Amino acid sequence: MTALLGVGACSAGGTSSSQATPPAARNTQAGSAPRATGPAEGFVPGHSTLRWHSCAGELAQDGVRDCTMLSVPLDYAKPGGRHISLALDMIPATAPTSKRQGILLVNPGGPGGSGLSLAVAVAQGLSPAVAAQYDIVGFDPRGVGSSVPALSCDPGYFSGPRPNYVPGNPAAEQVLINRARTYAAGCSRKFGWLLPHMTTEDMARDMDAVRTAFGVPEINYYAFSWGTYLGQVYATLFPDRVRRMVLDSVVDPTGAWYADNVGQDYAFQGRMDAFYAWAAKYDGKYHLGRTAAQVRAAWYRARNQLLAHPLKGTIGADEFDDTFQQGAYQDELWPGFAQALSSYLNDGQAGDLITQYQSNGIQGENEFAVYNAVECSDVSWPRSWSFWTSDTERVYRKAPFLAWDNAWFNAACAFWPVKGPAKPLRIRGTGLPGILMLQGTLDAATPYAGAQNAHKLLPSARMVVVEGGGNHGQSMEQPSNTCVQGYLNSYLGTGALPTAPGLVNATCPAVSPPTP
């Protein structure tokens, strides 16, 4: 699936998953490892076993003071065996002790997204009064970023220009199949000991290890995209340890993971069509066409030119796709994308397009490796490539933008050394407190129908539906959706939930599309 990053924008066929990452959280680097000196200010530890230190690198620059590493079992069935380490950071609560509400674990999605910088973004995004009541804890899940080890199978995998996502003939398709097979083999060779322990369920148990290390009986949890599936799994395994839970842009647990990816293909096509129509509305500025069909033709003309003549020897058709895919996650990118397309096609200037690729299109191989490690082993995938080919060709006829891109983003699962169970974990919603769900009706990475499937499995949840909202990560939108923020802050502040019956418990209007 295009990576299900929840706060920013990840991608599928070639974009690090769906990276929906909040604007304030986009600077995280895998090398910003937590490091050293005195205890966290403001934190009342209770029975905490964590030793907090001052953060290093970009986290410190972003205002995060407190970092630590937590040792957890590689295999929870063998707690005395080999251990790995998780990187954590924290924005400590500043409210009076009597008003504090405990730890708020946050996750941006992926699987594979770094959660360290998300703590800052959440602290800045919530109302100050609510943020002050929580110790906001970001973490890199196992295998991710600053956690140890960080999973990497082929650091040069995304070096461009890469073979065209859309194979022109069987020989071209075989090249891409071989790439996927080789990547899976490389992961097995380098990290065969880790791969059987990279499921979402393993990561949910890691979250409970964080809870134990803090010495608290319950967690609060706020997550996006794939992080919402992690929350559903945690709630299924540990229902009595959930206090409050916010699930923004909700994954369909019944479609994990092959069916969910196919659903994404159609939804991403809808978002690209919306971009074409938006650019046509402003033809006076961008000169890409006065109709959506004309803009679409212009977009494919640019793609074909890059396929034949990659920019700087690295930005070809795949890299172009990866860049524009981010616009499906956040339409705030549309003006920059349209201007880059216009400059390239109408003025022969590539500078804007190169800038957009460097800002939005570059893939992270660590995130890609973790994405595969989690989704390929959570559940079984089709092992016959002829099945993938026929299915993708069928989808491509109606949803050409992402069909092949997404197939190749997941293709390693056809050859993955770990075979998951026949069906995904059955999500159970018994014994849970009230949960807040936030969902746009036009979300591409986590389509609305699938989010409602999750809602049905979690009867204590209440969903706020953003009608006509296509962005991924409704509570991290820029500009902010004040209606969504009202429900979010009310719930985290007091536990209050919307009360209307049914599957749509409250509605909010979508934020207006950007203007040039």
Short mmCIF file of C-alpha atoms in Angstrom, two decimals:
data_model
loop_
_atom_site.label_atom_id
_atom_site.label_comp_id
_atom_site.label_asym_id
_atom_site.label_seq_id
_atom_site.Cartn_x
_atom_site.Cartn_y
_atom_site.Cartn_z
CA MET A 1 0.00 0.00 0.00
CA THR A 2 1.26 3.23 -0.56
CA ALA A 3 2.87 3.72 2.64
CA LEU A 4 0.28 4.71 5.12
CA LEU A 5 1.98 7.54 6.73
CA GLY A 6 -0.52 9.58 8.35
CA VAL A 7 0.67 13.01 8.76
CA GLY A 8 2.27 14.40 5.69
CA ALA A 9 2.25 12.30 2.68
CA CYS A 10 3.58 8.90 1.91
CA SER A 11 3.12 6.95 -1.07
CA ALA A 12 2.45 3.76 -2.64
CA GLY A 13 3.99 2.89 -5.81
CA GLY A 14 7.18 4.31 -5.02
CA THR A 15 6.58 6.71 -2.33
CA SER A 16 7.39 5.97 1.03
CA SER A 17 4.13 5.13 2.01
CA SER A 18 1.81 7.26 2.36
CA GLN A 19 3.66 9.81 4.23
CA ALA A 20 1.21 11.81 5.84
CA THR A 21 3.47 13.71 8.04
CA PRO A 22 2.57 16.94 9.68
CA PRO A 23 4.44 19.90 8.28
CA ALA A 24 6.26 20.35 11.57
CA ALA A 25 7.36 16.73 11.51
CA ARG A 26 8.89 16.45 8.06
CA ASN A 27 12.50 16.99 9.07
CA THR A 28 13.15 13.80 11.02
CA GLN A 29 16.32 12.03 9.99
CA ALA A 30 17.21 8.48 10.84
CA GLY A 31 20.52 9.67 12.23
CA SER A 32 19.09 11.87 14.98
CA ALA A 33 19.78 9.30 17.63
CA PRO A 34 18.74 10.09 21.17
CA ARG A 35 21.63 10.89 23.50
CA ALA A 36 22.45 12.13 26.84
CA THR A 37 22.33 14.14 30.10
CA GLY A 38 19.94 14.70 33.02
CA PRO A 39 16.34 13.71 33.73
CA ALA A 40 13.33 15.06 31.88
CA GLU A 41 12.02 18.28 33.29
CA GLY A 42 8.43 18.24 34.43
CA PHE A 43 7.93 14.51 34.18
CA VAL A 44 6.47 12.81 37.24
CA PRO A 45 7.73 9.25 36.68
CA GLY A 46 5.65 7.18 39.08
CA HIS A 47 7.29 3.78 38.71
CA SER A 48 9.07 4.64 35.46
CA THR A 49 12.24 2.71 34.64
CA LEU A 50 13.21 5.04 31.81
CA ARG A 51 16.31 7.23 32.00
CA TRP A 52 15.82 10.38 29.99
CA HIS A 53 18.62 12.36 28.37
CA SER A 54 18.99 15.48 26.30
CA CYS A 55 18.25 14.94 22.63
CA ALA A 56 20.79 15.39 19.86
CA GLY A 57 20.67 16.57 16.27
CA GLU A 58 17.52 17.75 14.58
CA LEU A 59 15.25 16.70 17.43
CA ALA A 60 17.04 19.14 19.72
CA GLN A 61 16.81 21.82 17.03
CA ASP A 62 13.07 21.23 16.79
CA GLY A 63 12.68 21.79 20.53
CA VAL A 64 12.59 18.23 21.85
CA ARG A 65 14.57 18.04 25.08
CA ASP A 66 14.02 14.53 26.32
CA CYS A 67 15.08 11.29 24.61
CA THR A 68 15.77 7.72 25.66
CA MET A 69 16.20 4.17 24.39
CA LEU A 70 14.08 1.24 25.57
CA SER A 71 15.21 -2.39 25.32
CA VAL A 72 12.43 -4.79 24.27
CA PRO A 73 12.40 -8.52 23.44
CA LEU A 74 12.94 -9.44 19.82
CA ASP A 75 10.45 -12.26 20.36
CA TYR A 76 7.83 -11.78 23.08
CA ALA A 77 7.46 -15.55 23.31
CA LYS A 78 11.08 -15.57 24.52
CA PRO A 79 11.37 -12.50 26.76
CA GLY A 80 14.72 -13.60 28.11
CA GLY A 81 16.25 -13.92 24.65
CA ARG A 82 17.71 -11.38 22.23
CA HIS A 83 16.65 -7.75 22.70
CA ILE A 84 16.41 -4.78 20.36
CA SER A 85 16.06 -1.07 21.20
CA LEU A 86 13.35 1.50 20.54
CA ALA A 87 14.06 5.24 20.32
CA LEU A 88 11.63 7.45 22.29
CA ASP A 89 11.28 11.15 22.87
CA MET A 90 8.90 13.19 24.99
CA ILE A 91 7.40 16.62 25.37
CA PRO A 92 6.69 16.58 29.14
CA ALA A 93 3.39 17.80 30.58
CA THR A 94 3.50 21.27 32.09
CA ALA A 95 0.06 21.40 33.73
CA PRO A 96 -0.17 21.10 37.51
CA THR A 97 0.25 17.50 38.60
CA SER A 98 -3.39 17.22 39.59
CA LYS A 99 -4.48 18.02 36.01
CA ARG A 100 -2.16 15.69 34.15
CA GLN A 101 -3.70 12.85 32.16
CA GLY A 102 -0.73 10.53 31.61
CA ILE A 103 1.26 9.58 28.54
CA LEU A 104 0.01 10.21 25.01
CA LEU A 105 1.77 7.91 22.57
CA VAL A 106 1.74 9.24 19.00
CA ASN A 107 2.40 7.49 15.68
CA PRO A 108 2.47 9.04 12.17
CA GLY A 109 1.79 5.91 10.13
CA GLY A 110 3.74 3.92 7.60
CA PRO A 111 4.45 1.23 8.51
CA GLY A 112 7.96 2.61 8.68
CA GLY A 113 7.36 6.23 9.60
CA SER A 114 9.53 7.80 12.28
CA GLY A 115 7.45 9.09 15.17
CA LEU A 116 10.10 11.12 16.96
CA SER A 117 9.36 14.49 15.38
CA LEU A 118 5.61 13.86 15.67
CA ALA A 119 5.69 14.58 19.40
CA VAL A 120 6.58 18.21 18.65
CA ALA A 121 3.97 18.47 15.89
CA VAL A 122 1.24 17.13 18.19
CA ALA A 123 2.29 19.39 21.06
CA GLN A 124 2.07 22.37 18.70
CA GLY A 125 -1.13 21.21 17.00
CA LEU A 126 -3.28 20.62 20.09
CA SER A 127 -4.66 23.51 22.07
CA PRO A 128 -1.97 24.59 24.59
CA ALA A 129 -4.24 23.80 27.54
CA VAL A 130 -4.81 20.23 26.35
CA ALA A 131 -1.21 19.59 25.27
CA ALA A 132 0.00 20.70 28.70
CA GLN A 133 -1.94 17.87 30.37
CA TYR A 134 -0.06 15.06 28.61
CA ASP A 135 3.45 13.68 28.44
CA ILE A 136 3.49 13.45 24.65
CA VAL A 137 5.68 10.51 23.62
CA GLY A 138 6.97 9.90 20.11
CA PHE A 139 8.72 6.69 19.18
CA ASP A 140 10.40 4.95 16.28
CA PRO A 141 8.84 1.48 15.98
CA ARG A 142 11.15 -1.51 15.76
CA GLY A 143 13.38 -1.34 12.72
CA VAL A 144 12.67 2.35 12.11
CA GLY A 145 15.00 5.33 12.07
CA SER A 146 16.83 5.78 15.36
CA SER A 147 15.70 2.45 16.80
CA VAL A 148 18.34 -0.28 16.81
CA PRO A 149 18.71 -2.02 14.48
CA ALA A 150 17.39 0.17 11.66
CA LEU A 151 16.21 -2.10 8.86
CA SER A 152 17.89 -1.51 5.49
CA CYS A 153 18.00 -4.09 2.72
CA ASP A 154 19.38 -2.15 -0.27
CA PRO A 155 20.36 1.49 0.38
CA GLY A 156 20.59 2.15 -3.37
CA TYR A 157 17.19 0.70 -4.22
CA PHE A 158 15.63 4.06 -5.06
CA SER A 159 18.55 5.41 -7.08
CA GLY A 160 17.07 6.87 -10.22
CA PRO A 161 16.02 6.83 -12.84
CA ARG A 162 14.32 3.53 -12.06
CA PRO A 163 12.62 1.20 -14.57
CA ASN A 164 9.25 2.55 -15.65
CA TYR A 165 6.52 1.51 -13.20
CA VAL A 166 4.24 0.79 -16.17
CA PRO A 167 5.80 -2.14 -18.04
CA GLY A 168 5.56 -1.85 -21.78
CA ASN A 169 6.05 -5.55 -22.48
CA PRO A 170 6.67 -8.86 -20.68
CA ALA A 171 10.44 -8.34 -20.72
CA ALA A 172 10.08 -4.98 -18.96
CA GLU A 173 7.76 -6.54 -16.43
CA GLN A 174 10.28 -9.30 -15.76
CA VAL A 175 12.93 -6.68 -14.95
CA LEU A 176 10.65 -5.27 -12.27
CA ILE A 177 9.75 -8.73 -10.96
CA ASN A 178 13.45 -9.48 -10.61
CA ARG A 179 13.98 -6.23 -8.71
CA ALA A 180 11.28 -7.20 -6.21
CA ARG A 181 12.60 -10.74 -5.84
CA THR A 182 16.15 -9.49 -5.32
CA TYR A 183 15.01 -6.95 -2.73
CA ALA A 184 13.20 -9.64 -0.72
CA ALA A 185 16.26 -11.87 -0.91
CA GLY A 186 18.49 -9.04 0.28
CA CYS A 187 16.25 -8.43 3.27
CA SER A 188 16.37 -12.12 4.13
CA ARG A 189 20.15 -12.26 3.79
CA LYS A 190 20.82 -9.19 5.94
CA PHE A 191 17.99 -9.36 8.48
CA GLY A 192 16.60 -12.88 8.39
CA TRP A 193 16.75 -13.00 12.20
CA LEU A 194 14.59 -9.86 12.52
CA LEU A 195 11.98 -10.33 9.77
CA PRO A 196 9.81 -12.93 11.60
CA HIS A 197 9.34 -10.40 14.40
CA MET A 198 8.28 -7.32 12.44
CA THR A 199 4.50 -7.65 12.47
CA THR A 200 2.05 -5.01 13.60
CA GLU A 201 1.27 -7.29 16.54
CA ASP A 202 4.95 -7.23 17.57
CA MET A 203 4.84 -3.43 17.45
CA ALA A 204 1.67 -3.33 19.53
CA ARG A 205 3.47 -5.39 22.16
CA ASP A 206 6.33 -2.89 21.97
CA MET A 207 3.82 -0.15 22.78
CA ASP A 208 2.77 -2.08 25.83
CA ALA A 209 6.42 -2.37 26.83
CA VAL A 210 6.57 1.44 26.65
CA ARG A 211 3.53 1.59 28.92
CA THR A 212 5.20 -0.78 31.37
CA ALA A 213 8.42 1.25 31.32
CA PHE A 214 6.46 4.38 32.21
CA GLY A 215 4.87 2.52 35.11
CA VAL A 216 1.30 3.42 34.14
CA PRO A 217 -1.76 1.14 33.90
CA GLU A 218 -3.16 2.69 30.70
CA ILE A 219 -2.06 4.64 27.65
CA ASN A 220 -3.59 7.41 25.63
CA TYR A 221 -2.92 7.07 21.92
CA TYR A 222 -3.15 9.41 18.92
CA ALA A 223 -2.24 8.10 15.48
CA PHE A 224 -2.63 8.46 11.75
CA SER A 225 -2.99 6.07 8.83
CA TRP A 226 -1.20 2.75 9.47
CA GLY A 227 -0.84 3.99 13.06
CA THR A 228 -4.62 3.61 13.33
CA TYR A 229 -4.24 -0.09 12.51
CA LEU A 230 -1.52 -0.35 15.14
CA GLY A 231 -4.00 1.20 17.56
CA GLN A 232 -6.73 -1.27 16.56
CA VAL A 233 -4.34 -4.16 17.13
CA TYR A 234 -3.25 -2.77 20.51
CA ALA A 235 -6.88 -2.31 21.56
CA THR A 236 -7.62 -5.90 20.55
CA LEU A 237 -4.68 -7.32 22.48
CA PHE A 238 -4.89 -5.02 25.53
CA PRO A 239 -8.41 -3.54 25.79
CA ASP A 240 -8.09 -2.85 29.54
CA ARG A 241 -4.96 -0.75 28.95
CA VAL A 242 -6.56 1.85 26.69
CA ARG A 243 -7.67 5.13 28.27
CA ARG A 244 -8.26 7.36 25.24
CA MET A 245 -7.57 6.73 21.58
CA VAL A 246 -7.71 9.05 18.55
CA LEU A 247 -7.60 7.35 15.13
CA ASP A 248 -7.19 9.84 12.29
CA SER A 249 -7.55 8.53 8.70
CA VAL A 250 -8.49 4.99 9.56
CA VAL A 251 -7.19 1.77 8.01
CA ASP A 252 -9.63 -0.98 7.04
CA PRO A 253 -8.46 -3.98 9.11
CA THR A 254 -10.52 -6.42 7.05
CA GLY A 255 -8.55 -5.66 3.88
CA ALA A 256 -5.03 -6.04 5.25
CA TRP A 257 -3.18 -5.81 3.07
CA TYR A 258 -3.74 -6.81 -0.56
CA ALA A 259 -7.35 -5.64 -0.80
CA ASP A 260 -6.55 -2.38 0.99
CA ASN A 261 -3.93 -1.61 -1.65
CA VAL A 262 -6.36 -2.18 -4.50
CA GLY A 263 -8.83 0.13 -2.78
CA GLN A 264 -6.14 2.78 -2.61
CA ASP A 265 -5.58 2.63 -6.36
CA TYR A 266 -9.12 3.77 -7.13
CA ALA A 267 -9.12 6.43 -4.42
CA PHE A 268 -5.78 7.88 -5.56
CA GLN A 269 -7.14 8.14 -9.07
CA GLY A 270 -9.99 10.24 -7.70
CA ARG A 271 -7.55 12.59 -5.99
CA MET A 272 -5.43 12.98 -9.13
CA ASP A 273 -8.58 13.72 -11.11
CA ALA A 274 -9.38 16.39 -8.51
CA PHE A 275 -5.92 17.91 -9.03
CA TYR A 276 -6.41 17.97 -12.81
CA ALA A 277 -9.75 19.75 -12.38
CA TRP A 278 -8.24 22.22 -9.89
CA ALA A 279 -5.38 23.13 -12.24
CA ALA A 280 -7.85 23.56 -15.10
CA LYS A 281 -9.77 26.05 -12.98
CA TYR A 282 -6.64 28.19 -12.86
CA ASP A 283 -5.61 27.81 -16.49
CA GLY A 284 -5.07 31.56 -16.66
CA LYS A 285 -2.10 31.12 -14.34
CA TYR A 286 -0.73 27.69 -15.18
CA HIS A 287 -1.70 27.30 -18.87
CA LEU A 288 -1.99 23.53 -18.59
CA GLY A 289 -5.47 23.27 -20.08
CA ARG A 290 -8.98 24.56 -19.51
CA THR A 291 -10.43 21.12 -18.76
CA ALA A 292 -9.39 18.32 -16.47
CA ALA A 293 -8.80 16.11 -19.51
CA GLN A 294 -6.41 18.67 -21.01
CA VAL A 295 -4.45 18.97 -17.76
CA ARG A 296 -4.29 15.19 -17.52
CA ALA A 297 -2.88 15.06 -21.05
CA ALA A 298 -0.30 17.69 -20.09
CA TRP A 299 0.70 15.66 -17.03
CA TYR A 300 1.24 12.53 -19.13
CA ARG A 301 3.14 14.54 -21.72
CA ALA A 302 5.57 15.59 -18.98
CA ARG A 303 5.81 12.03 -17.71
CA ASN A 304 6.65 10.71 -21.17
CA GLN A 305 9.31 13.37 -21.64
CA LEU A 306 10.93 12.43 -18.33
CA LEU A 307 10.77 8.76 -19.26
CA ALA A 308 12.75 9.53 -22.42
CA HIS A 309 15.02 12.21 -20.94
CA PRO A 310 15.37 12.06 -17.12
CA LEU A 311 16.30 15.29 -15.39
CA LYS A 312 19.80 15.40 -13.91
CA GLY A 313 20.08 11.77 -14.90
CA THR A 314 17.95 10.74 -11.91
CA ILE A 315 14.41 12.15 -12.14
CA GLY A 316 12.46 9.99 -14.54
CA ALA A 317 8.87 8.86 -14.84
CA ASP A 318 8.82 6.91 -11.56
CA GLU A 319 10.29 9.79 -9.61
CA PHE A 320 7.72 12.08 -11.22
CA ASP A 321 4.91 9.75 -10.08
CA ASP A 322 6.32 9.58 -6.56
CA THR A 323 6.37 13.37 -6.34
CA PHE A 324 2.83 13.98 -7.54
CA GLN A 325 1.47 11.16 -5.42
CA GLN A 326 2.09 13.36 -2.40
CA GLY A 327 -0.57 15.75 -3.68
CA ALA A 328 -3.17 13.07 -2.96
CA TYR A 329 -2.22 13.24 0.70
CA GLN A 330 -2.22 17.03 1.03
CA ASP A 331 -3.74 19.38 -1.52
CA GLU A 332 -1.68 22.25 -0.09
CA LEU A 333 0.99 20.92 -2.48
CA TRP A 334 -1.14 21.52 -5.58
CA PRO A 335 -0.05 25.10 -6.36
CA GLY A 336 3.63 24.15 -6.25
CA PHE A 337 3.03 21.06 -8.36
CA ALA A 338 1.01 22.96 -10.97
CA GLN A 339 3.65 25.68 -11.19
CA ALA A 340 6.42 23.09 -11.60
CA LEU A 341 4.48 21.33 -14.35
CA SER A 342 3.79 24.63 -16.08
CA SER A 343 7.40 25.79 -15.94
CA TYR A 344 8.62 22.48 -17.30
CA LEU A 345 6.13 22.17 -20.17
CA ASN A 346 5.55 25.79 -21.12
CA ASP A 347 8.89 27.45 -20.38
CA GLY A 348 11.33 24.58 -20.67
CA GLN A 349 12.50 25.25 -17.12
CA ALA A 350 13.08 22.24 -14.87
CA GLY A 351 14.17 23.96 -11.67
CA ASP A 352 10.74 23.96 -10.00
CA LEU A 353 10.16 20.30 -10.85
CA ILE A 354 13.54 19.33 -9.43
CA THR A 355 12.75 21.26 -6.25
CA GLN A 356 9.39 19.53 -5.88
CA TYR A 357 11.00 16.14 -6.32
CA GLN A 358 13.67 16.92 -3.75
CA SER A 359 11.05 18.14 -1.27
CA ASN A 360 8.33 15.54 -1.84
CA GLY A 361 9.39 12.71 -4.11
CA ILE A 362 12.52 11.19 -2.59
CA GLN A 363 11.90 7.76 -1.10
CA GLY A 364 13.35 6.55 2.18
CA GLU A 365 14.70 3.01 1.92
CA ASN A 366 14.53 2.37 5.67
CA GLU A 367 10.84 3.20 5.64
CA PHE A 368 10.33 1.05 2.54
CA ALA A 369 12.13 -1.88 4.16
CA VAL A 370 10.02 -1.66 7.31
CA TYR A 371 6.86 -1.20 5.26
CA ASN A 372 7.54 -4.48 3.49
CA ALA A 373 8.68 -6.27 6.62
CA VAL A 374 5.42 -5.44 8.39
CA GLU A 375 2.83 -5.80 5.65
CA CYS A 376 4.39 -8.85 3.99
CA SER A 377 4.39 -10.78 7.28
CA ASP A 378 1.15 -9.49 8.86
CA VAL A 379 -0.86 -11.68 6.50
CA SER A 380 -0.33 -13.92 3.49
CA TRP A 381 -0.02 -12.42 0.00
CA PRO A 382 -0.60 -13.98 -3.43
CA ARG A 383 2.54 -15.91 -4.42
CA SER A 384 1.69 -16.32 -8.09
CA TRP A 385 2.92 -13.31 -10.08
CA SER A 386 0.47 -14.05 -12.90
CA PHE A 387 -2.29 -13.24 -10.38
CA TRP A 388 -0.68 -9.85 -9.66
CA THR A 389 -0.35 -9.11 -13.37
CA SER A 390 -3.95 -9.87 -14.29
CA ASP A 391 -5.28 -8.03 -11.24
CA THR A 392 -3.15 -4.96 -11.88
CA GLU A 393 -4.08 -4.82 -15.54
CA ARG A 394 -7.74 -4.87 -14.52
CA VAL A 395 -7.27 -2.04 -12.02
CA TYR A 396 -5.11 -0.06 -14.47
CA ARG A 397 -7.98 0.23 -16.93
CA LYS A 398 -9.94 2.37 -14.45
CA ALA A 399 -7.22 3.74 -12.16
CA PRO A 400 -4.03 4.12 -14.19
CA PHE A 401 -2.29 6.65 -11.96
CA LEU A 402 -1.30 4.29 -9.15
CA ALA A 403 -2.16 0.75 -10.26
CA TRP A 404 1.29 -0.39 -11.41
CA ASP A 405 3.17 1.93 -9.04
CA ASN A 406 1.40 0.39 -6.08
CA ALA A 407 1.88 -3.13 -7.39
CA TRP A 408 5.66 -2.66 -7.50
CA PHE A 409 5.71 -0.95 -4.12
CA ASN A 410 4.31 -4.17 -2.68
CA ALA A 411 5.76 -6.71 -5.09
CA ALA A 412 8.41 -7.99 -2.67
CA CYS A 413 5.56 -9.55 -0.68
CA ALA A 414 5.16 -12.13 -3.45
CA PHE A 415 8.67 -13.37 -2.60
CA TRP A 416 8.98 -12.47 1.08
CA PRO A 417 10.78 -15.02 3.25
CA VAL A 418 8.18 -14.75 6.02
CA LYS A 419 4.72 -16.11 5.19
CA GLY A 420 1.99 -14.49 7.24
CA PRO A 421 -1.26 -16.08 8.42
CA ALA A 422 -4.05 -16.72 5.92
CA LYS A 423 -6.21 -13.95 7.40
CA PRO A 424 -5.40 -10.73 9.24
CA LEU A 425 -5.82 -10.44 12.97
CA ARG A 426 -9.50 -10.20 13.84
CA ILE A 427 -10.09 -6.82 15.44
CA ARG A 428 -12.31 -6.99 18.52
CA GLY A 429 -13.90 -3.97 20.10
CA THR A 430 -15.14 -5.38 23.39
CA GLY A 431 -14.21 -3.81 26.70
CA LEU A 432 -12.96 -0.56 25.23
CA PRO A 433 -13.59 3.03 26.30
CA GLY A 434 -14.88 5.62 23.86
CA ILE A 435 -12.62 6.12 20.83
CA LEU A 436 -12.55 9.15 18.52
CA MET A 437 -12.23 8.52 14.78
CA LEU A 438 -11.57 11.31 12.27
CA GLN A 439 -12.09 10.59 8.57
CA GLY A 440 -12.36 12.43 5.26
CA THR A 441 -14.80 11.03 2.72
CA LEU A 442 -12.32 11.40 -0.16
CA ASP A 443 -9.17 10.20 1.61
CA ALA A 444 -7.04 8.21 -0.85
CA ALA A 445 -4.62 6.34 1.42
CA THR A 446 -7.34 5.15 3.80
CA PRO A 447 -10.61 5.21 1.84
CA TYR A 448 -13.83 6.11 3.64
CA ALA A 449 -15.62 2.79 3.16
CA GLY A 450 -12.75 0.94 4.79
CA ALA A 451 -12.68 3.36 7.69
CA GLN A 452 -16.33 2.60 8.31
CA ASN A 453 -15.50 -1.12 8.31
CA ALA A 454 -13.14 -0.39 11.18
CA HIS A 455 -15.83 1.68 12.89
CA LYS A 456 -18.23 -1.27 12.80
CA LEU A 457 -15.67 -3.45 14.57
CA LEU A 458 -15.13 -0.86 17.32
CA PRO A 459 -18.62 -0.12 18.64
CA SER A 460 -17.39 2.29 21.32
CA ALA A 461 -15.89 4.52 18.61
CA ARG A 462 -17.50 7.72 17.38
CA MET A 463 -16.58 9.06 13.97
CA VAL A 464 -16.31 12.68 12.88
CA VAL A 465 -16.68 12.69 9.10
CA VAL A 466 -15.16 15.51 7.05
CA GLU A 467 -17.51 15.73 4.10
CA GLY A 468 -15.57 16.20 0.89
CA GLY A 469 -12.28 16.03 2.77
CA GLY A 470 -9.56 14.41 0.67
CA ASN A 471 -6.51 15.16 2.76
CA HIS A 472 -4.83 12.44 4.78
CA GLY A 473 -4.55 13.33 8.45
CA GLN A 474 -7.59 15.52 9.05
CA SER A 475 -6.37 16.91 12.36
CA MET A 476 -2.99 17.93 10.90
CA GLU A 477 -4.33 19.82 7.90
CA GLN A 478 -2.84 23.13 6.87
CA PRO A 479 -4.75 25.37 7.14
CA SER A 480 -6.26 23.85 10.25
CA ASN A 481 -9.82 22.53 10.21
CA THR A 482 -11.26 24.28 13.26
CA CYS A 483 -14.28 21.97 13.40
CA VAL A 484 -12.09 18.86 13.58
CA GLN A 485 -9.81 20.53 16.10
CA GLY A 486 -12.78 21.25 18.31
CA TYR A 487 -13.75 17.58 18.52
CA LEU A 488 -10.13 16.51 19.00
CA ASN A 489 -9.36 18.90 21.83
CA SER A 490 -12.68 18.27 23.53
CA TYR A 491 -12.07 14.53 23.52
CA LEU A 492 -8.46 14.65 24.70
CA GLY A 493 -9.35 17.34 27.22
CA THR A 494 -12.44 15.79 28.79
CA GLY A 495 -13.23 12.50 27.05
CA ALA A 496 -16.31 14.01 25.38
CA LEU A 497 -17.46 12.36 22.15
CA PRO A 498 -20.13 13.26 19.57
CA THR A 499 -23.46 11.68 20.45
CA ALA A 500 -25.35 11.25 17.17
CA PRO A 501 -26.22 7.59 16.49
CA GLY A 502 -25.05 5.46 13.61
CA LEU A 503 -21.78 5.37 11.71
CA VAL A 504 -21.59 9.14 11.16
CA ASN A 505 -21.64 10.65 14.61
CA ALA A 506 -20.72 14.19 13.61
CA THR A 507 -19.75 16.01 10.43
CA CYS A 508 -17.35 18.82 9.60
CA PRO A 509 -16.98 20.75 6.36
CA ALA A 510 -13.77 20.23 4.44
CA VAL A 511 -11.12 22.92 4.32
CA SER A 512 -11.34 24.76 1.01
CA PRO A 513 -8.86 23.74 -1.70
CA PRO A 514 -5.83 26.00 -1.99
CA THR A 515 -5.64 29.00 -4.29
CA PRO A 516 -2.58 29.84 -6.39
#
